[in-house]
Structures are given as structure tokens and as C-alpha cells.
Amino acid sequence: RALTFLVISCPCALVISIPLSFFAGIGGASAEGVLVKGSNYLEALAGTRTVVFDKTGTITQGVFEVCGIHGTNCASGSCPVESGHPVYTKKEEQLLEYAALAECHSTHPISISLQKAYGKKLDVDRVTDVQEIGGHGVIATVDGHRVAAGNDKLMKKEKIAYRNCSCTGTIVHLAVDGVYAGYLLLSDTPKEDAITAVKELKTLNIDNIQILSGDKQAIVSKLGTELGISQAYGDLLPEGKVAHIEALKTNPSNRIAFVGDGINDAPVLAMSNVGIAMGGLGSDAAIETADIVIQNDQPAKVATAIRIGRATRRIVWENIILAFGVKFAVLLLGAIGIATMWEAVFADVGVALIAILNAIRIQKKKF
Ligand code: ADP
Ligand code: MG
């Protein structure tokens, strides 16, 4: 009887199957293009109650199309959003050249799009003293002129009288030597699966979905309405995003997943319960700091990852209950002399094998 007891009480089934379930979960996730950096993140993901998205590059494609260039003398209030590449005047061409040159060292999606819109080869030697200000824009010296390219916050900071534009679109104001020169109107479209991403999260009973962005409130609100996200916050500097997440974290039971591309949001990625980065568009800092990396940049993969996290947690609990249940029953039967060594071997090796088979089931599952 003592030997039967000893065999049954061996904890193999628990010790092997629980880590194995998590490994299988991580494996299953990577098959879906989601890299999870540790089993604790998979568990945290399963308990996520709030999902916060960054806008540019995360929910939107981060590929801006320049749809208008306006010098200071253009009729105010008339900013037709043209599609494709309109024909620009010499002065407008010059604005674009200055903007592209000033931005030539930045990796922000806006900068890359400006350089692409300019189209010609940029002579980086013409640019010196580059200063990139997160959430504002860039200041650089181009051909000896001090060029500031950025949003209205940058213009206010530099005390430049800029012209307000009422059209919806991301606006890059341009000032040369402290004098306002005009603006470029850019537009960015949501990623194809952005609506699906939000819908799927809602079916997983995650109702607290938010967008945080450094872009203008009007643009962020419009995107929120399009996607069905009522909590859309714009005009946030990187530190504003940090303060927002801190406020959400004051409720300790509120587990937060932040999804970002790392441009101006690496600190938020680090401080949320689960930081999820876009692997393609995302900056190296983001991929380094994040707990989970989505390889193909699809926001819908957030719901997939949560489903995998929940499935893993369920299988871990199934294994714990199975192992404890069978072991206790057989221990009891062994104590009163009904269970022999055969039953003991089943309660040990048999249960361990069943638990392992249950664990590797995750890898076969479709999410
Ligand atoms: P989001 O939070 O939506 O990802 P960011 O924090 O990256 O956006 O940027 C916020 C805003 O700051 C942009 O919408 C843009 O107006 C301005 N900005 C930031 N970096 C640049 C830059 N390199 N050039 C021009 N504007 C910039
Ligand atoms: Mg961003």
C-alpha cells in the first residue's frame, strides 16, 4: 500500500503537462504569426480586459498619401482632397522638397511618405542639425535655412503664426526661417482588417477598446466612429499616452494590452500589462520592448492571440483538474485497499500521457 501511494503521488502529470501546455500555446501562436516572448504573457493575455490601440501604423496603414500642398496664399478653407498625384506648382514643389529634406533622417511614417511623395533622390548632405521632437515633428537646417515641419503643436512651440485648416487629414505645417510657408495635407487609411479586429475583440467580451493618438482629435474621433470605438483620444504627446495608461492602471483588476508600432509609444508598450508590437512597421525599440510581436502587422491578430491565451489557460486548468482528480480518487481507493499497483501506474503515467496529449492539442487547433 505504501508503494502504491508513492507511485500515485508522483507529480509528473502536473510538472510536465503545465509547462508543456504553455509551450504548445506559444508554438500555436507562432504558427499564427504571433510571437509570444514568455508563457506569463500568454496568461496575462487571457485575462486582458482593456485593449488600447495606437493609431498611426497600428490601426492605420501608416502609409500617407500627399493629397494637397498649399502655400500661404491659397484661398482659405478650400482644400480639395485630390486623389493620386496632383500637378504641383514650382512653389509647391519647393515646399515638398524642403519637407522631404528636413524629414530625411526620420523613420516616422509621415516622413517616409513625404520622401516617397517627393520621389527624387534626396541629397542628405544639404541637411544638418536635425532635431526630431516626438509628437510634434522635425526641425532641421536645409541649405542653411531653418526648416520646421510638423503639426500645429510644433508651430505653437516655435511661435510661428500658422494657418488653420478645416479639412480632415493629417497636416504637416512648414515654416522656413521662422516664417510660415504652407502646409501639406496627408491622408492615411485604416488597415483592411481594422474593423474585423474591433468586432472580434467585442465577441471576446472585451468592451473596453480605446485608440490613443498624437494626431488631431477630429481625425481620431472620425476613425473611432468608422471602426466602432467610442473611446478615441487624440492630441496626445508621448507623455500624455503614458499618463492615460497610468490612469487606467489605477484599477489593478483592469488588465491592459497596448498595441503599438513603437514610434512615440515604446514607454507605453513597456508599462502596460501586455505590450503588443507590430513586427513589420514597428520600430526596433518596439519589437525589443514588447511582450508579443505581430509579424504581419494585422490588428486582427490581437483577438487571435487572446483566443490562444484563453485556450491555453483552459487546457492548463483541464490538466490540473484531471491530474488532481484522478490522483485523489486512486489515493482514496488505494487507502482502503481497492486500488492496486495497476491503478497506481495509470494514475501516474497514464494521467501524465493524457495530460500531454491534451496539451499538444493546442498546436493542431485553428484560431
Ligand atoms: P500616433 O500616436 O497616431 O501613432 P505619433 O505620436 O507618431 O502618432 O505622431 C503624432 C503627430 O505628431 C502626428 O500626427 C504628426 O502630426 C506629428 N509628428 C510626429 N512626428 C512627425 C514627423 N517626423 N514629421 C511630421 N509630423 C510629425
Ligand atoms: Mg504610432
mmCIF file of C-alpha atoms and ligand atoms in Angstrom:
data_model
loop_
_atom_site.group_PDB
_atom_site.id
_atom_site.type_symbol
_atom_site.label_atom_id
_atom_site.label_comp_id
_atom_site.label_asym_id
_atom_site.label_seq_id
_atom_site.Cartn_x
_atom_site.Cartn_y
_atom_site.Cartn_z
ATOM 1 C CA ARG A 1 0.000 0.000 0.000
ATOM 2 C CA ALA A 2 2.881 2.337 0.801
ATOM 3 C CA LEU A 3 4.359 1.670 -2.642
ATOM 4 C CA THR A 4 1.009 2.288 -4.364
ATOM 5 C CA PHE A 5 0.777 5.601 -2.522
ATOM 6 C CA LEU A 6 4.303 6.544 -3.542
ATOM 7 C CA VAL A 7 3.614 5.830 -7.217
ATOM 8 C CA ILE A 8 0.308 7.734 -7.274
ATOM 9 C CA SER A 9 1.664 10.780 -5.527
ATOM 10 C CA CYS A 10 4.406 11.322 -8.141
ATOM 11 C CA PRO A 11 3.634 14.766 -9.596
ATOM 12 C CA CYS A 12 4.792 14.081 -13.217
ATOM 13 C CA ALA A 13 1.421 14.775 -14.775
ATOM 14 C CA LEU A 14 1.353 18.286 -13.304
ATOM 15 C CA VAL A 15 5.025 19.095 -13.639
ATOM 16 C CA ILE A 16 5.242 18.011 -17.256
ATOM 17 C CA SER A 17 1.878 18.991 -18.633
ATOM 18 C CA ILE A 18 1.554 22.562 -17.358
ATOM 19 C CA PRO A 19 4.754 23.959 -18.896
ATOM 20 C CA LEU A 20 4.087 21.828 -21.975
ATOM 21 C CA SER A 21 0.631 23.398 -22.377
ATOM 22 C CA PHE A 22 2.220 26.850 -22.343
ATOM 23 C CA PHE A 23 4.920 25.801 -24.816
ATOM 24 C CA ALA A 24 2.215 24.399 -27.065
ATOM 25 C CA GLY A 25 0.343 27.700 -26.735
ATOM 26 C CA ILE A 26 3.455 29.670 -27.709
ATOM 27 C CA GLY A 27 4.009 27.268 -30.630
ATOM 28 C CA GLY A 28 0.398 27.591 -31.744
ATOM 29 C CA ALA A 29 0.671 31.373 -31.575
ATOM 30 C CA SER A 30 3.832 31.485 -33.681
ATOM 31 C CA ALA A 31 2.128 29.327 -36.292
ATOM 32 C CA GLU A 32 -0.437 32.158 -36.477
ATOM 33 C CA GLY A 33 2.319 34.766 -36.890
ATOM 34 C CA VAL A 34 2.213 35.961 -33.286
ATOM 35 C CA LEU A 35 5.487 35.747 -31.352
ATOM 36 C CA VAL A 36 4.961 35.455 -27.602
ATOM 37 C CA LYS A 37 8.088 36.096 -25.546
ATOM 38 C CA GLY A 38 7.052 34.056 -22.486
ATOM 39 C CA SER A 39 4.291 31.916 -21.032
ATOM 40 C CA ASN A 40 3.430 34.588 -18.445
ATOM 41 C CA TYR A 41 2.385 36.910 -21.291
ATOM 42 C CA LEU A 42 0.111 34.242 -22.701
ATOM 43 C CA GLU A 43 -1.550 34.021 -19.313
ATOM 44 C CA ALA A 44 -1.780 37.816 -18.984
ATOM 45 C CA LEU A 45 -3.333 37.958 -22.437
ATOM 46 C CA ALA A 46 -6.036 35.511 -21.378
ATOM 47 C CA GLY A 47 -7.048 37.875 -18.575
ATOM 48 C CA THR A 48 -6.960 41.069 -20.677
ATOM 49 C CA ARG A 49 -9.928 43.378 -20.036
ATOM 50 C CA THR A 50 -8.883 46.515 -21.930
ATOM 51 C CA VAL A 51 -7.252 46.791 -25.353
ATOM 52 C CA VAL A 52 -5.694 50.122 -26.275
ATOM 53 C CA PHE A 53 -4.576 50.761 -29.845
ATOM 54 C CA ASP A 54 -2.152 53.347 -31.116
ATOM 55 C CA LYS A 55 -3.398 54.923 -34.347
ATOM 56 C CA THR A 56 -0.725 55.638 -36.926
ATOM 57 C CA GLY A 57 0.921 52.451 -38.149
ATOM 58 C CA THR A 58 -1.145 50.245 -35.851
ATOM 59 C CA ILE A 59 -4.813 50.750 -36.787
ATOM 60 C CA THR A 60 -3.990 52.712 -39.923
ATOM 61 C CA GLN A 61 -1.576 51.656 -42.628
ATOM 62 C CA GLY A 62 0.913 54.353 -41.774
ATOM 63 C CA VAL A 63 1.340 54.982 -45.472
ATOM 64 C CA PHE A 64 0.311 58.564 -46.074
ATOM 65 C CA GLU A 65 -0.634 59.880 -49.438
ATOM 66 C CA VAL A 66 0.189 63.542 -50.005
ATOM 67 C CA CYS A 67 -3.149 64.872 -51.233
ATOM 68 C CA GLY A 68 -2.516 68.566 -51.266
ATOM 69 C CA ILE A 69 0.207 71.157 -50.915
ATOM 70 C CA HIS A 70 -0.819 74.651 -50.012
ATOM 71 C CA GLY A 71 1.283 77.755 -49.892
ATOM 72 C CA THR A 72 0.354 80.659 -47.650
ATOM 73 C CA ASN A 73 -1.559 82.378 -50.433
ATOM 74 C CA CYS A 74 -4.075 79.639 -51.213
ATOM 75 C CA ALA A 75 -7.732 80.520 -50.691
ATOM 76 C CA SER A 76 -8.512 79.716 -47.095
ATOM 77 C CA GLY A 77 -10.988 76.938 -46.420
ATOM 78 C CA SER A 78 -10.708 75.400 -49.863
ATOM 79 C CA CYS A 79 -8.517 72.392 -49.584
ATOM 80 C CA PRO A 80 -9.725 69.884 -52.145
ATOM 81 C CA VAL A 81 -8.573 66.413 -51.288
ATOM 82 C CA GLU A 82 -7.339 65.085 -54.550
ATOM 83 C CA SER A 83 -6.502 61.501 -55.205
ATOM 84 C CA GLY A 84 -3.347 60.371 -56.904
ATOM 85 C CA HIS A 85 -0.565 62.802 -57.510
ATOM 86 C CA PRO A 86 -1.778 66.232 -58.484
ATOM 87 C CA VAL A 87 0.413 68.512 -60.526
ATOM 88 C CA TYR A 88 2.146 70.947 -58.227
ATOM 89 C CA THR A 89 3.370 74.428 -58.995
ATOM 90 C CA LYS A 90 7.035 75.274 -58.638
ATOM 91 C CA LYS A 91 6.453 76.809 -55.228
ATOM 92 C CA GLU A 92 4.545 73.768 -54.003
ATOM 93 C CA GLU A 93 7.252 71.520 -55.369
ATOM 94 C CA GLN A 94 9.747 73.555 -53.357
ATOM 95 C CA LEU A 95 7.661 73.098 -50.170
ATOM 96 C CA LEU A 96 7.614 69.360 -50.698
ATOM 97 C CA GLU A 97 11.361 69.338 -51.283
ATOM 98 C CA TYR A 98 12.014 71.217 -48.048
ATOM 99 C CA ALA A 99 9.680 68.925 -46.129
ATOM 100 C CA ALA A 100 11.218 65.774 -47.566
ATOM 101 C CA LEU A 101 14.761 67.008 -46.889
ATOM 102 C CA ALA A 102 14.004 68.081 -43.317
ATOM 103 C CA GLU A 103 12.432 64.675 -42.666
ATOM 104 C CA CYS A 104 15.114 62.640 -44.420
ATOM 105 C CA HIS A 105 16.578 61.210 -41.201
ATOM 106 C CA SER A 106 13.292 60.331 -39.515
ATOM 107 C CA THR A 107 11.635 56.909 -39.602
ATOM 108 C CA HIS A 108 8.158 58.229 -38.782
ATOM 109 C CA PRO A 109 5.511 57.005 -41.276
ATOM 110 C CA ILE A 110 4.823 60.672 -42.191
ATOM 111 C CA SER A 111 8.487 61.259 -43.025
ATOM 112 C CA ILE A 112 8.764 58.165 -45.163
ATOM 113 C CA SER A 113 5.622 59.130 -47.060
ATOM 114 C CA LEU A 114 6.899 62.671 -47.671
ATOM 115 C CA GLN A 115 10.154 61.320 -49.040
ATOM 116 C CA LYS A 116 8.222 58.971 -51.301
ATOM 117 C CA ALA A 117 5.926 61.760 -52.499
ATOM 118 C CA TYR A 118 8.960 63.872 -53.388
ATOM 119 C CA GLY A 119 10.156 60.973 -55.478
ATOM 120 C CA LYS A 120 13.589 62.319 -56.391
ATOM 121 C CA LYS A 121 16.825 61.347 -54.739
ATOM 122 C CA LEU A 122 17.491 63.310 -51.576
ATOM 123 C CA ASP A 123 20.895 64.832 -51.049
ATOM 124 C CA VAL A 124 21.289 64.286 -47.315
ATOM 125 C CA ASP A 125 24.417 66.459 -47.201
ATOM 126 C CA ARG A 126 22.167 69.505 -47.570
ATOM 127 C CA VAL A 127 20.597 68.715 -44.198
ATOM 128 C CA THR A 128 22.252 69.398 -40.858
ATOM 129 C CA ASP A 129 21.256 69.948 -37.208
ATOM 130 C CA VAL A 130 18.309 67.586 -37.308
ATOM 131 C CA GLN A 131 16.118 67.601 -34.262
ATOM 132 C CA GLU A 132 13.084 65.292 -34.065
ATOM 133 C CA ILE A 133 10.524 66.160 -31.406
ATOM 134 C CA GLY A 134 8.177 63.272 -30.532
ATOM 135 C CA GLY A 135 4.521 64.062 -31.211
ATOM 136 C CA HIS A 136 5.461 67.395 -32.810
ATOM 137 C CA GLY A 137 7.628 66.973 -35.883
ATOM 138 C CA VAL A 138 11.114 67.769 -37.123
ATOM 139 C CA ILE A 139 13.336 70.845 -37.170
ATOM 140 C CA ALA A 140 16.393 70.778 -39.408
ATOM 141 C CA THR A 141 18.704 73.098 -41.275
ATOM 142 C CA VAL A 142 18.311 72.684 -45.044
ATOM 143 C CA ASP A 143 20.664 74.646 -47.323
ATOM 144 C CA GLY A 144 21.345 76.968 -44.393
ATOM 145 C CA HIS A 145 17.618 77.630 -43.788
ATOM 146 C CA ARG A 146 15.976 76.526 -40.569
ATOM 147 C CA VAL A 147 13.023 74.387 -41.626
ATOM 148 C CA ALA A 148 10.334 73.276 -39.178
ATOM 149 C CA ALA A 149 7.947 70.553 -40.367
ATOM 150 C CA GLY A 150 5.274 69.261 -38.065
ATOM 151 C CA ASN A 151 1.812 69.715 -36.593
ATOM 152 C CA ASP A 152 0.214 72.775 -35.014
ATOM 153 C CA LYS A 153 1.826 71.921 -31.662
ATOM 154 C CA LEU A 154 5.231 72.399 -33.283
ATOM 155 C CA MET A 155 4.151 75.716 -34.821
ATOM 156 C CA LYS A 156 2.905 76.931 -31.426
ATOM 157 C CA LYS A 157 6.108 75.773 -29.770
ATOM 158 C CA GLU A 158 8.160 77.680 -32.350
ATOM 159 C CA LYS A 159 5.799 80.673 -32.077
ATOM 160 C CA ILE A 160 5.008 80.661 -35.788
ATOM 161 C CA ALA A 161 1.686 82.063 -36.966
ATOM 162 C CA TYR A 162 0.249 79.172 -38.962
ATOM 163 C CA ARG A 163 -2.909 78.880 -40.971
ATOM 164 C CA ASN A 164 -5.547 76.558 -39.622
ATOM 165 C CA CYS A 165 -7.080 74.103 -42.000
ATOM 166 C CA SER A 166 -10.539 72.674 -41.517
ATOM 167 C CA CYS A 167 -10.207 69.643 -43.756
ATOM 168 C CA THR A 168 -9.806 66.216 -42.235
ATOM 169 C CA GLY A 169 -6.429 64.781 -42.840
ATOM 170 C CA THR A 170 -3.070 64.881 -41.173
ATOM 171 C CA ILE A 171 -1.467 68.245 -41.735
ATOM 172 C CA VAL A 172 2.246 68.942 -41.820
ATOM 173 C CA HIS A 173 2.885 72.653 -41.466
ATOM 174 C CA LEU A 174 6.092 74.039 -42.853
ATOM 175 C CA ALA A 175 7.998 77.077 -41.706
ATOM 176 C CA VAL A 176 11.240 78.331 -43.233
ATOM 177 C CA ASP A 177 13.469 80.609 -41.137
ATOM 178 C CA GLY A 178 10.633 81.224 -38.684
ATOM 179 C CA VAL A 179 8.206 82.311 -41.426
ATOM 180 C CA TYR A 180 5.150 80.198 -42.226
ATOM 181 C CA ALA A 181 5.458 78.688 -45.692
ATOM 182 C CA GLY A 182 2.383 76.497 -46.072
ATOM 183 C CA TYR A 183 1.227 73.006 -45.331
ATOM 184 C CA LEU A 184 0.963 69.562 -46.790
ATOM 185 C CA LEU A 185 -2.236 67.614 -46.428
ATOM 186 C CA LEU A 186 -1.782 63.900 -45.955
ATOM 187 C CA SER A 187 -4.283 61.112 -45.662
ATOM 188 C CA ASP A 188 -3.919 57.697 -44.116
ATOM 189 C CA THR A 189 -6.397 54.845 -44.418
ATOM 190 C CA PRO A 190 -7.317 52.207 -41.825
ATOM 191 C CA LYS A 191 -5.819 48.752 -42.289
ATOM 192 C CA GLU A 192 -8.049 46.289 -44.129
ATOM 193 C CA ASP A 193 -8.777 44.204 -41.065
ATOM 194 C CA ALA A 194 -9.185 47.095 -38.610
ATOM 195 C CA ILE A 195 -12.979 46.745 -38.418
ATOM 196 C CA THR A 196 -12.716 42.947 -38.069
ATOM 197 C CA ALA A 197 -10.138 43.438 -35.312
ATOM 198 C CA VAL A 198 -12.577 45.521 -33.275
ATOM 199 C CA LYS A 199 -15.548 43.233 -33.987
ATOM 200 C CA GLU A 200 -13.613 40.139 -32.935
ATOM 201 C CA LEU A 201 -12.478 41.762 -29.710
ATOM 202 C CA LYS A 202 -16.095 42.594 -28.928
ATOM 203 C CA THR A 203 -17.141 38.974 -29.496
ATOM 204 C CA LEU A 204 -14.483 38.035 -26.936
ATOM 205 C CA ASN A 205 -16.361 40.239 -24.450
ATOM 206 C CA ILE A 206 -13.693 42.913 -24.430
ATOM 207 C CA ASP A 207 -15.783 46.053 -24.421
ATOM 208 C CA ASN A 208 -13.162 48.497 -23.296
ATOM 209 C CA ILE A 209 -11.396 49.263 -26.569
ATOM 210 C CA GLN A 210 -9.635 52.589 -26.998
ATOM 211 C CA ILE A 211 -7.494 54.478 -29.513
ATOM 212 C CA LEU A 212 -4.690 56.773 -28.384
ATOM 213 C CA SER A 213 -3.014 59.043 -30.878
ATOM 214 C CA GLY A 214 -0.797 62.039 -31.267
ATOM 215 C CA ASP A 215 -2.832 63.069 -34.282
ATOM 216 C CA LYS A 216 -5.627 65.656 -34.200
ATOM 217 C CA GLN A 217 -8.728 64.825 -32.143
ATOM 218 C CA ALA A 218 -11.055 65.315 -35.135
ATOM 219 C CA ILE A 219 -9.193 62.679 -37.177
ATOM 220 C CA VAL A 220 -9.022 60.244 -34.290
ATOM 221 C CA SER A 221 -12.739 60.664 -33.483
ATOM 222 C CA LYS A 222 -13.646 60.108 -37.132
ATOM 223 C CA LEU A 223 -11.597 56.903 -37.220
ATOM 224 C CA GLY A 224 -13.182 55.786 -33.931
ATOM 225 C CA THR A 225 -16.678 56.209 -35.381
ATOM 226 C CA GLU A 226 -15.695 54.299 -38.533
ATOM 227 C CA LEU A 227 -14.398 51.379 -36.504
ATOM 228 C CA GLY A 228 -16.985 51.377 -33.729
ATOM 229 C CA ILE A 229 -14.624 52.529 -30.986
ATOM 230 C CA SER A 230 -16.270 55.169 -28.827
ATOM 231 C CA GLN A 231 -13.195 55.966 -26.769
ATOM 232 C CA ALA A 232 -10.838 57.702 -29.200
ATOM 233 C CA TYR A 233 -8.340 60.130 -27.718
ATOM 234 C CA GLY A 234 -6.225 62.419 -29.865
ATOM 235 C CA ASP A 235 -3.755 65.284 -29.409
ATOM 236 C CA LEU A 236 -1.646 63.158 -27.064
ATOM 237 C CA LEU A 237 2.083 63.634 -26.708
ATOM 238 C CA PRO A 238 4.128 60.530 -25.805
ATOM 239 C CA GLU A 239 3.926 61.541 -22.117
ATOM 240 C CA GLY A 240 0.161 62.030 -22.479
ATOM 241 C CA LYS A 241 -0.134 58.422 -23.602
ATOM 242 C CA VAL A 242 1.841 57.338 -20.513
ATOM 243 C CA ALA A 243 -0.461 59.363 -18.222
ATOM 244 C CA HIS A 244 -3.517 57.826 -19.880
ATOM 245 C CA ILE A 245 -2.296 54.249 -19.301
ATOM 246 C CA GLU A 246 -1.306 55.134 -15.720
ATOM 247 C CA ALA A 247 -4.857 56.320 -15.091
ATOM 248 C CA LEU A 248 -6.215 53.053 -16.496
ATOM 249 C CA LYS A 249 -3.832 51.103 -14.274
ATOM 250 C CA THR A 250 -5.136 52.661 -11.050
ATOM 251 C CA ASN A 251 -7.710 49.876 -11.132
ATOM 252 C CA PRO A 252 -5.448 46.841 -10.528
ATOM 253 C CA SER A 253 -8.002 44.349 -11.840
ATOM 254 C CA ASN A 254 -8.021 46.149 -15.193
ATOM 255 C CA ARG A 255 -5.504 44.198 -17.281
ATOM 256 C CA ILE A 256 -4.389 46.296 -20.223
ATOM 257 C CA ALA A 257 -2.983 45.242 -23.558
ATOM 258 C CA PHE A 258 -1.414 48.082 -25.548
ATOM 259 C CA VAL A 259 -0.914 47.605 -29.271
ATOM 260 C CA GLY A 260 1.541 49.993 -30.923
ATOM 261 C CA ASP A 261 4.230 50.464 -33.517
ATOM 262 C CA GLY A 262 6.688 51.934 -31.051
ATOM 263 C CA ILE A 263 7.034 55.330 -32.702
ATOM 264 C CA ASN A 264 6.356 57.616 -29.741
ATOM 265 C CA ASP A 265 4.799 54.790 -27.752
ATOM 266 C CA ALA A 266 7.632 52.478 -26.636
ATOM 267 C CA PRO A 267 7.231 53.620 -22.957
ATOM 268 C CA VAL A 268 3.532 52.712 -23.047
ATOM 269 C CA LEU A 269 4.333 49.337 -24.590
ATOM 270 C CA ALA A 270 6.658 48.666 -21.658
ATOM 271 C CA MET A 271 4.291 49.782 -18.900
ATOM 272 C CA SER A 272 1.052 48.064 -19.926
ATOM 273 C CA ASN A 273 0.322 44.527 -18.690
ATOM 274 C CA VAL A 274 0.889 43.150 -22.161
ATOM 275 C CA GLY A 275 2.720 45.189 -24.809
ATOM 276 C CA ILE A 276 1.975 44.116 -28.359
ATOM 277 C CA ALA A 277 4.121 45.480 -31.199
ATOM 278 C CA MET A 278 3.726 45.493 -34.949
ATOM 279 C CA GLY A 279 6.670 43.459 -36.252
ATOM 280 C CA GLY A 280 6.846 44.849 -39.777
ATOM 281 C CA LEU A 281 6.182 48.578 -39.483
ATOM 282 C CA GLY A 282 7.210 48.706 -35.837
ATOM 283 C CA SER A 283 10.463 50.294 -34.712
ATOM 284 C CA ASP A 284 13.272 48.131 -33.333
ATOM 285 C CA ALA A 285 12.687 49.636 -29.887
ATOM 286 C CA ALA A 286 9.082 48.455 -30.007
ATOM 287 C CA ILE A 287 9.940 44.923 -31.045
ATOM 288 C CA GLU A 288 12.583 44.851 -28.312
ATOM 289 C CA THR A 289 10.299 46.199 -25.547
ATOM 290 C CA ALA A 290 7.100 44.405 -26.465
ATOM 291 C CA ASP A 291 5.977 41.137 -24.876
ATOM 292 C CA ILE A 292 4.235 39.994 -28.016
ATOM 293 C CA VAL A 293 5.065 40.754 -31.652
ATOM 294 C CA ILE A 294 2.553 40.532 -34.504
ATOM 295 C CA GLN A 295 4.641 39.628 -37.524
ATOM 296 C CA ASN A 296 2.316 40.684 -40.322
ATOM 297 C CA ASP A 297 1.089 43.915 -38.669
ATOM 298 C CA GLN A 298 -2.574 42.841 -38.732
ATOM 299 C CA PRO A 299 -4.513 44.290 -35.790
ATOM 300 C CA ALA A 300 -6.996 41.366 -36.023
ATOM 301 C CA LYS A 301 -4.214 39.119 -34.695
ATOM 302 C CA VAL A 302 -4.745 40.695 -31.273
ATOM 303 C CA ALA A 303 -8.047 38.809 -30.971
ATOM 304 C CA THR A 304 -6.350 35.646 -32.255
ATOM 305 C CA ALA A 305 -3.651 35.998 -29.599
ATOM 306 C CA ILE A 306 -6.257 36.476 -26.862
ATOM 307 C CA ARG A 307 -8.131 33.393 -28.073
ATOM 308 C CA ILE A 308 -4.885 31.367 -27.969
ATOM 309 C CA GLY A 309 -4.156 32.698 -24.462
ATOM 310 C CA ARG A 310 -7.608 31.703 -23.266
ATOM 311 C CA ALA A 311 -7.428 28.250 -24.919
ATOM 312 C CA THR A 312 -4.047 27.660 -23.280
ATOM 313 C CA ARG A 313 -5.369 28.671 -19.880
ATOM 314 C CA ARG A 314 -8.370 26.356 -20.301
ATOM 315 C CA ILE A 315 -6.152 23.406 -21.218
ATOM 316 C CA VAL A 316 -3.830 24.091 -18.267
ATOM 317 C CA TRP A 317 -6.819 24.003 -15.918
ATOM 318 C CA GLU A 318 -8.200 20.853 -17.567
ATOM 319 C CA ASN A 319 -4.863 19.172 -16.921
ATOM 320 C CA ILE A 320 -4.668 20.326 -13.314
ATOM 321 C CA ILE A 321 -8.199 19.104 -12.589
ATOM 322 C CA LEU A 322 -7.639 15.824 -14.423
ATOM 323 C CA ALA A 323 -4.368 15.085 -12.617
ATOM 324 C CA PHE A 324 -5.570 16.039 -9.156
ATOM 325 C CA GLY A 325 -8.980 14.397 -9.604
ATOM 326 C CA VAL A 326 -7.658 11.017 -10.745
ATOM 327 C CA LYS A 327 -4.826 11.025 -8.206
ATOM 328 C CA PHE A 328 -7.090 11.802 -5.269
ATOM 329 C CA ALA A 329 -9.634 9.198 -6.295
ATOM 330 C CA VAL A 330 -6.994 6.497 -6.716
ATOM 331 C CA LEU A 331 -5.254 7.517 -3.464
ATOM 332 C CA LEU A 332 -8.562 7.082 -1.680
ATOM 333 C CA LEU A 333 -9.185 3.712 -3.300
ATOM 334 C CA GLY A 334 -5.596 2.731 -2.505
ATOM 335 C CA ALA A 335 -6.009 3.715 1.138
ATOM 336 C CA ILE A 336 -8.953 1.371 1.576
ATOM 337 C CA GLY A 337 -7.161 -1.363 -0.319
ATOM 338 C CA ILE A 338 -9.229 -1.399 -3.510
ATOM 339 C CA ALA A 339 -6.696 0.161 -5.918
ATOM 340 C CA THR A 340 -3.645 -1.962 -6.675
ATOM 341 C CA MET A 341 -0.321 -1.143 -8.334
ATOM 342 C CA TRP A 342 -2.020 -1.275 -11.777
ATOM 343 C CA GLU A 343 -4.360 1.584 -10.921
ATOM 344 C CA ALA A 344 -1.443 3.432 -9.339
ATOM 345 C CA VAL A 345 0.556 3.196 -12.567
ATOM 346 C CA PHE A 346 -2.431 4.524 -14.507
ATOM 347 C CA ALA A 347 -2.850 7.418 -12.028
ATOM 348 C CA ASP A 348 0.792 8.307 -12.596
ATOM 349 C CA VAL A 349 1.994 7.503 -16.136
ATOM 350 C CA GLY A 350 -1.469 7.166 -17.688
ATOM 351 C CA VAL A 351 -2.621 10.562 -16.458
ATOM 352 C CA ALA A 352 0.680 12.146 -17.460
ATOM 353 C CA LEU A 353 0.258 10.824 -21.019
ATOM 354 C CA ILE A 354 -3.362 12.013 -21.260
ATOM 355 C CA ALA A 355 -2.351 15.444 -19.966
ATOM 356 C CA ILE A 356 0.478 15.678 -22.517
ATOM 357 C CA LEU A 357 -1.827 14.682 -25.367
ATOM 358 C CA ASN A 358 -4.322 17.287 -24.172
ATOM 359 C CA ALA A 359 -1.583 19.935 -24.090
ATOM 360 C CA ILE A 360 -0.308 19.377 -27.625
ATOM 361 C CA ARG A 361 -3.898 19.617 -28.898
ATOM 362 C CA ILE A 362 -3.438 23.435 -28.946
ATOM 363 C CA GLN A 363 -0.968 23.205 -31.803
ATOM 364 C CA LYS A 364 -3.477 21.392 -34.008
ATOM 365 C CA LYS A 365 -6.239 23.885 -33.283
ATOM 366 C CA LYS A 366 -7.265 26.609 -35.746
ATOM 367 C CA PHE A 367 -7.685 30.047 -34.173
HETATM 368 P P1 ADP B 1 0.204 58.167 -33.316
HETATM 369 O O1 ADP B 1 0.047 58.357 -31.870
HETATM 370 O O2 ADP B 1 -1.122 58.287 -34.044
HETATM 371 O O3 ADP B 1 0.901 56.908 -33.700
HETATM 372 P P2 ADP B 1 2.551 59.900 -33.422
HETATM 373 O O4 ADP B 1 2.630 60.013 -31.938
HETATM 374 O O5 ADP B 1 3.574 59.073 -34.101
HETATM 375 O O6 ADP B 1 1.072 59.403 -33.870
HETATM 376 O O7 ADP B 1 2.581 61.355 -34.046
HETATM 377 C C1 ADP B 1 1.662 62.304 -33.625
HETATM 378 C C2 ADP B 1 1.643 63.517 -34.510
HETATM 379 O O8 ADP B 1 2.862 64.241 -34.382
HETATM 380 C C3 ADP B 1 1.496 63.213 -35.979
HETATM 381 O O9 ADP B 1 0.141 63.100 -36.356
HETATM 382 C C4 ADP B 1 2.176 64.415 -36.626
HETATM 383 O O10 ADP B 1 1.272 65.482 -36.708
HETATM 384 C C5 ADP B 1 3.255 64.790 -35.629
HETATM 385 N N1 ADP B 1 4.560 64.236 -35.984
HETATM 386 C C6 ADP B 1 5.280 63.331 -35.290
HETATM 387 N N2 ADP B 1 6.446 63.064 -35.879
HETATM 388 C C7 ADP B 1 6.455 63.783 -37.018
HETATM 389 C C8 ADP B 1 7.389 63.940 -38.103
HETATM 390 N N3 ADP B 1 8.523 63.269 -38.153
HETATM 391 N N4 ADP B 1 7.060 64.789 -39.096
HETATM 392 C C9 ADP B 1 5.914 65.475 -39.083
HETATM 393 N N5 ADP B 1 4.999 65.370 -38.111
HETATM 394 C C10 ADP B 1 5.254 64.555 -37.094
HETATM 395 MG MG MG B 2 2.201 55.277 -33.956
#
